[in-house]
mmCIF file of C-alpha atoms in Angstrom:
data_model
loop_
_atom_site.group_PDB
_atom_site.id
_atom_site.type_symbol
_atom_site.label_atom_id
_atom_site.label_comp_id
_atom_site.label_asym_id
_atom_site.label_seq_id
_atom_site.Cartn_x
_atom_site.Cartn_y
_atom_site.Cartn_z
ATOM 1 C CA MET C 1183 23.148 -21.584 161.839
ATOM 2 C CA THR C 1184 23.069 -25.464 160.146
ATOM 3 C CA THR C 1185 20.814 -28.377 160.228
ATOM 4 C CA SER C 1186 22.678 -30.026 162.899
ATOM 5 C CA ASP C 1187 21.971 -27.121 165.265
ATOM 6 C CA LEU C 1188 18.546 -27.527 164.467
ATOM 7 C CA HIS C 1189 18.487 -31.239 164.637
ATOM 8 C CA GLY C 1190 21.209 -33.171 165.160
ATOM 9 C CA THR C 1191 23.191 -35.205 162.258
ATOM 10 C CA ALA C 1192 23.868 -39.380 162.285
ATOM 11 C CA THR C 1193 26.553 -39.985 165.404
ATOM 12 C CA ARG C 1194 30.505 -40.634 164.084
ATOM 13 C CA SER C 1195 32.573 -44.147 165.369
ATOM 14 C CA ALA C 1196 35.872 -43.766 168.086
ATOM 15 C CA HIS C 1197 37.824 -43.284 164.594
ATOM 16 C CA GLY C 1198 35.808 -40.563 162.992
ATOM 17 C CA ARG C 1199 33.948 -42.001 160.561
ATOM 18 C CA ARG C 1200 30.394 -41.334 160.440
ATOM 19 C CA ALA C 1201 27.654 -44.457 161.956
ATOM 20 C CA ALA C 1202 25.403 -45.490 160.392
ATOM 21 C CA MET C 1203 21.831 -43.003 160.602
ATOM 22 C CA SER C 1204 19.216 -43.993 163.777
ATOM 23 C CA LYS C 1205 15.933 -44.492 162.835
ATOM 24 C CA GLY C 1206 15.051 -41.409 164.103
ATOM 25 C CA ASP C 1207 17.410 -39.812 161.219
ATOM 26 C CA ARG C 1208 16.471 -41.980 158.693
ATOM 27 C CA ARG C 1209 13.141 -40.645 158.686
ATOM 28 C CA GLU C 1210 13.780 -37.153 159.955
ATOM 29 C CA SER C 1211 15.826 -37.101 156.388
ATOM 30 C CA ALA C 1212 12.984 -38.836 154.664
ATOM 31 C CA LEU C 1213 10.540 -36.675 156.025
ATOM 32 C CA LEU C 1214 12.622 -33.532 154.066
ATOM 33 C CA ASP C 1215 12.870 -35.274 150.892
ATOM 34 C CA SER C 1216 8.902 -35.515 151.125
ATOM 35 C CA VAL C 1217 8.321 -31.909 151.497
ATOM 36 C CA GLU C 1218 10.910 -31.206 148.190
ATOM 37 C CA GLU C 1219 8.644 -33.478 146.706
ATOM 38 C CA LEU C 1220 5.617 -32.247 147.058
ATOM 39 C CA LEU C 1221 6.877 -28.689 147.042
ATOM 40 C CA ALA C 1222 7.548 -29.441 143.300
ATOM 41 C CA THR C 1223 3.613 -30.267 142.683
ATOM 42 C CA ARG C 1224 1.704 -26.953 144.548
ATOM 43 C CA PRO C 1225 2.688 -24.490 146.289
ATOM 44 C CA LEU C 1226 3.363 -24.434 150.483
ATOM 45 C CA ALA C 1227 0.247 -22.716 151.342
ATOM 46 C CA GLU C 1228 -1.756 -26.450 149.969
ATOM 47 C CA ILE C 1229 0.436 -28.389 151.800
ATOM 48 C CA THR C 1230 -0.349 -29.666 155.306
ATOM 49 C CA LEU C 1231 2.571 -31.648 157.611
ATOM 50 C CA ALA C 1232 0.168 -34.290 157.464
ATOM 51 C CA ASP C 1233 0.339 -34.594 153.733
ATOM 52 C CA ILE C 1234 4.130 -34.629 153.921
ATOM 53 C CA ALA C 1235 4.206 -37.330 156.863
ATOM 54 C CA SER C 1236 1.519 -39.473 154.796
ATOM 55 C CA ASN C 1237 3.995 -39.016 151.013
ATOM 56 C CA ILE C 1238 6.249 -40.847 153.132
ATOM 57 C CA GLY C 1239 3.598 -43.677 155.067
ATOM 58 C CA LEU C 1240 4.566 -41.579 158.631
ATOM 59 C CA SER C 1241 1.530 -40.380 160.697
ATOM 60 C CA ARG C 1242 1.213 -37.035 161.296
ATOM 61 C CA SER C 1243 1.715 -37.404 164.761
ATOM 62 C CA SER C 1244 5.259 -38.942 163.682
ATOM 63 C CA ALA C 1245 6.178 -35.932 161.604
ATOM 64 C CA TYR C 1246 4.684 -33.596 165.187
ATOM 65 C CA PHE C 1247 7.672 -35.331 167.244
ATOM 66 C CA TYR C 1248 10.426 -33.752 164.890
ATOM 67 C CA PHE C 1249 8.623 -30.824 163.576
ATOM 68 C CA ASP C 1250 5.912 -28.524 165.208
ATOM 69 C CA ASN C 1251 4.620 -27.469 162.048
ATOM 70 C CA LYS C 1252 5.972 -27.304 157.966
ATOM 71 C CA PHE C 1253 7.790 -24.677 158.215
ATOM 72 C CA ALA C 1254 9.931 -25.570 160.768
ATOM 73 C CA LEU C 1255 9.960 -28.563 158.365
ATOM 74 C CA VAL C 1256 10.749 -26.331 155.538
ATOM 75 C CA GLU C 1257 13.457 -24.449 157.083
ATOM 76 C CA ALA C 1258 15.354 -27.700 158.061
ATOM 77 C CA ALA C 1259 14.746 -28.733 154.590
ATOM 78 C CA VAL C 1260 16.749 -25.507 153.411
ATOM 79 C CA LEU C 1261 19.138 -25.461 155.531
ATOM 80 C CA ARG C 1262 20.264 -29.182 154.745
ATOM 81 C CA VAL C 1263 20.643 -27.717 150.593
ATOM 82 C CA LEU C 1264 22.105 -24.741 151.329
ATOM 83 C CA ASP C 1265 24.995 -26.853 154.183
ATOM 84 C CA ARG C 1266 25.737 -28.877 150.727
ATOM 85 C CA LEU C 1267 26.073 -25.914 148.688
ATOM 86 C CA LEU C 1268 28.497 -24.078 151.425
ATOM 87 C CA GLU C 1269 30.617 -27.392 151.738
ATOM 88 C CA THR C 1270 31.499 -27.453 147.669
ATOM 89 C CA LEU C 1271 32.201 -23.560 147.851
ATOM 90 C CA ARG C 1272 34.797 -23.525 150.369
ATOM 91 C CA PRO C 1273 37.546 -25.782 148.740
ATOM 92 C CA ARG C 1274 36.834 -22.961 145.716
ATOM 93 C CA ALA C 1275 39.297 -20.495 147.196
ATOM 94 C CA SER C 1276 42.052 -23.207 147.746
ATOM 95 C CA HIS C 1277 43.595 -22.774 144.058
ATOM 96 C CA PRO C 1278 44.740 -19.350 142.998
ATOM 97 C CA GLU C 1279 46.718 -20.564 140.598
ATOM 98 C CA GLU C 1280 43.578 -21.046 138.802
ATOM 99 C CA PRO C 1281 41.827 -18.219 136.153
ATOM 100 C CA LEU C 1282 39.196 -15.780 137.999
ATOM 101 C CA ALA C 1283 37.381 -16.640 134.650
ATOM 102 C CA VAL C 1284 37.173 -20.724 135.883
ATOM 103 C CA THR C 1285 36.915 -20.126 139.450
ATOM 104 C CA VAL C 1286 33.585 -17.827 138.903
ATOM 105 C CA ASP C 1287 32.591 -20.200 136.351
ATOM 106 C CA LYS C 1288 32.660 -22.914 139.141
ATOM 107 C CA TYR C 1289 30.628 -21.094 141.371
ATOM 108 C CA LEU C 1290 28.151 -20.014 139.000
ATOM 109 C CA LEU C 1291 27.750 -23.614 138.229
ATOM 110 C CA ASP C 1292 27.603 -24.622 141.892
ATOM 111 C CA CYS C 1293 24.495 -22.204 142.178
ATOM 112 C CA THR C 1294 23.124 -23.819 138.934
ATOM 113 C CA THR C 1295 22.896 -27.047 140.138
ATOM 114 C CA LEU C 1296 21.365 -25.733 143.946
ATOM 115 C CA TRP C 1297 18.533 -23.962 141.836
ATOM 116 C CA ARG C 1298 17.851 -26.366 138.910
ATOM 117 C CA GLY C 1299 18.042 -29.787 141.496
ATOM 118 C CA HIS C 1300 15.976 -27.693 144.399
ATOM 119 C CA ALA C 1301 14.135 -24.499 142.878
ATOM 120 C CA PRO C 1302 10.418 -25.112 144.388
ATOM 121 C CA LEU C 1303 11.862 -25.129 148.086
ATOM 122 C CA LEU C 1304 14.608 -22.401 147.537
ATOM 123 C CA GLY C 1305 11.666 -20.775 146.154
ATOM 124 C CA ALA C 1306 9.477 -21.168 148.511
ATOM 125 C CA ALA C 1307 11.807 -20.584 151.261
ATOM 126 C CA VAL C 1308 12.486 -16.543 149.583
ATOM 127 C CA ASN C 1309 8.683 -16.062 150.329
ATOM 128 C CA LEU C 1310 8.640 -16.956 153.966
ATOM 129 C CA LEU C 1311 12.123 -15.009 154.821
ATOM 130 C CA GLY C 1312 9.504 -11.852 155.902
ATOM 131 C CA GLN C 1313 7.685 -14.259 158.105
ATOM 132 C CA ARG C 1314 10.559 -16.893 159.429
ATOM 133 C CA PRO C 1315 13.177 -14.727 160.912
ATOM 134 C CA ARG C 1316 15.074 -17.719 162.052
ATOM 135 C CA LEU C 1317 14.743 -19.062 158.325
ATOM 136 C CA ARG C 1318 15.790 -15.141 157.365
ATOM 137 C CA ALA C 1319 18.801 -15.372 159.575
ATOM 138 C CA ALA C 1320 20.319 -18.964 158.217
ATOM 139 C CA TRP C 1321 19.398 -17.949 154.605
ATOM 140 C CA GLU C 1322 21.526 -13.869 155.439
ATOM 141 C CA LYS C 1323 24.753 -16.608 156.941
ATOM 142 C CA ALA C 1324 24.534 -18.662 153.892
ATOM 143 C CA MET C 1325 24.809 -15.643 151.556
ATOM 144 C CA LYS C 1326 27.608 -14.369 153.767
ATOM 145 C CA GLU C 1327 30.023 -17.307 154.041
ATOM 146 C CA ALA C 1328 29.627 -18.136 150.112
ATOM 147 C CA ALA C 1329 30.391 -14.404 149.947
ATOM 148 C CA GLU C 1330 33.887 -14.938 151.762
ATOM 149 C CA SER C 1331 34.753 -18.017 149.923
ATOM 150 C CA LEU C 1332 34.349 -15.740 146.911
ATOM 151 C CA ALA C 1333 35.720 -12.563 148.617
ATOM 152 C CA THR C 1334 39.302 -14.423 149.832
ATOM 153 C CA VAL C 1335 39.762 -15.445 145.443
ATOM 154 C CA ILE C 1336 39.603 -11.587 145.104
ATOM 155 C CA ALA C 1337 42.116 -10.662 147.680
ATOM 156 C CA ASN C 1338 44.357 -13.550 146.590
ATOM 157 C CA LYS C 1339 43.818 -12.521 142.681
ATOM 158 C CA ARG C 1340 44.244 -8.316 144.044
ATOM 159 C CA ALA C 1341 47.694 -9.706 145.857
ATOM 160 C CA GLN C 1342 48.974 -11.257 142.564
ATOM 161 C CA GLY C 1343 48.658 -8.070 140.531
ATOM 162 C CA GLN C 1344 45.419 -9.543 139.232
ATOM 163 C CA LEU C 1345 43.138 -7.306 139.943
ATOM 164 C CA PRO C 1346 42.840 -3.398 141.076
ATOM 165 C CA ASP C 1347 41.856 -2.428 144.865
ATOM 166 C CA THR C 1348 38.755 -1.231 144.574
ATOM 167 C CA GLY C 1349 37.330 -1.441 147.874
ATOM 168 C CA ASP C 1350 36.387 -4.242 150.500
ATOM 169 C CA PRO C 1351 36.743 -7.897 148.690
ATOM 170 C CA GLN C 1352 33.576 -8.918 151.641
ATOM 171 C CA GLU C 1353 31.240 -5.925 151.014
ATOM 172 C CA LEU C 1354 32.267 -6.562 146.485
ATOM 173 C CA ALA C 1355 30.971 -10.678 147.102
ATOM 174 C CA LEU C 1356 28.404 -10.254 149.497
ATOM 175 C CA ALA C 1357 26.884 -7.423 146.728
ATOM 176 C CA ILE C 1358 27.885 -10.338 143.415
ATOM 177 C CA ALA C 1359 26.109 -12.818 145.855
ATOM 178 C CA TRP C 1360 23.155 -10.974 146.191
ATOM 179 C CA MET C 1361 22.791 -10.519 142.761
ATOM 180 C CA ALA C 1362 23.452 -14.031 141.378
ATOM 181 C CA GLU C 1363 21.011 -15.030 144.616
ATOM 182 C CA ARG C 1364 18.114 -12.638 143.265
ATOM 183 C CA SER C 1365 19.177 -13.760 139.387
ATOM 184 C CA TYR C 1366 18.691 -16.899 140.266
ATOM 185 C CA TYR C 1367 15.147 -16.798 142.296
ATOM 186 C CA MET C 1368 13.508 -14.416 139.686
ATOM 187 C CA LEU C 1369 14.192 -17.253 136.693
ATOM 188 C CA TYR C 1370 13.388 -20.496 138.277
ATOM 189 C CA SER C 1371 10.192 -19.258 140.294
ATOM 190 C CA ARG C 1372 9.126 -19.003 136.620
ATOM 191 C CA GLU C 1373 8.283 -20.854 133.350
ATOM 192 C CA HIS C 1374 11.160 -21.040 131.630
ATOM 193 C CA THR C 1375 13.443 -22.310 128.532
ATOM 194 C CA THR C 1376 16.822 -24.578 128.909
ATOM 195 C CA ALA C 1377 18.243 -21.581 126.792
ATOM 196 C CA GLU C 1378 17.787 -19.197 129.239
ATOM 197 C CA GLU C 1379 19.501 -21.841 132.034
ATOM 198 C CA GLU C 1380 22.309 -21.968 130.345
ATOM 199 C CA HIS C 1381 22.608 -18.297 129.372
ATOM 200 C CA LEU C 1382 22.217 -16.501 132.835
ATOM 201 C CA PRO C 1383 25.639 -18.012 133.744
ATOM 202 C CA ALA C 1384 27.175 -16.826 131.189
ATOM 203 C CA VAL C 1385 25.224 -13.060 131.989
ATOM 204 C CA LEU C 1386 26.420 -13.216 135.490
ATOM 205 C CA SER C 1387 29.538 -14.174 134.766
ATOM 206 C CA SER C 1388 30.485 -11.170 132.711
ATOM 207 C CA LEU C 1389 29.179 -8.745 134.809
ATOM 208 C CA ILE C 1390 31.134 -10.511 138.062
ATOM 209 C CA LEU C 1391 34.587 -10.420 135.941
ATOM 210 C CA HIS C 1392 33.573 -6.547 135.048
ATOM 211 C CA GLY C 1393 32.447 -5.944 138.771
ATOM 212 C CA VAL C 1394 35.733 -7.021 140.155
ATOM 213 C CA GLY C 1395 37.827 -5.184 137.799
ATOM 214 C CA ALA C 1396 39.259 -8.115 135.773
ATOM 215 C CA GLY C 1397 41.579 -6.872 132.752
ATOM 216 C CA ALA C 1398 41.520 -3.533 134.201
ATOM 217 C CA THR C 1399 44.732 -3.493 135.656
#
């Protein structure tokens, strides 16, 4: 499930280039930007669809043309962010010659960049997972896809004799992905220092490398 599954994206020309966004696409994108902007200042419970629309100069009826309610809008905004993350993560498995520690650090940099840039939105999404089955399914799918990329890296390193065989790479990678997700949520959903932001990836890197058996062969 992606944002394009829900609402469509800009059309492409006959030569495969992305065409200019239509007025409707621009409005929809602006609404997604607007909810992120407002979430940075107050919780979702205090935000209405009318607030989101008026923040960018649209009427509430205009917003209803694109989204049934604010929760559907938040879902679309989250899916857009997750799509971008997955686009960044997928190529990480394409460099089998790269040291594992370097690859892991790049994964964590991607995750840090994601949470640093979208913490209010992602925090709101986590709080909605138990209430919005569609959002939960999309979140779990994104976690699984992120884990698949890491699982490929683990399998490649095992084939090169650099890691021991400690079980299904996908199961291991998925457990790592959820560990990282919860760690980032717990940090970015509260007041924290820059030092804590910088320390978390180092802690996670050590745990991940230990968990996959780096140095045990």
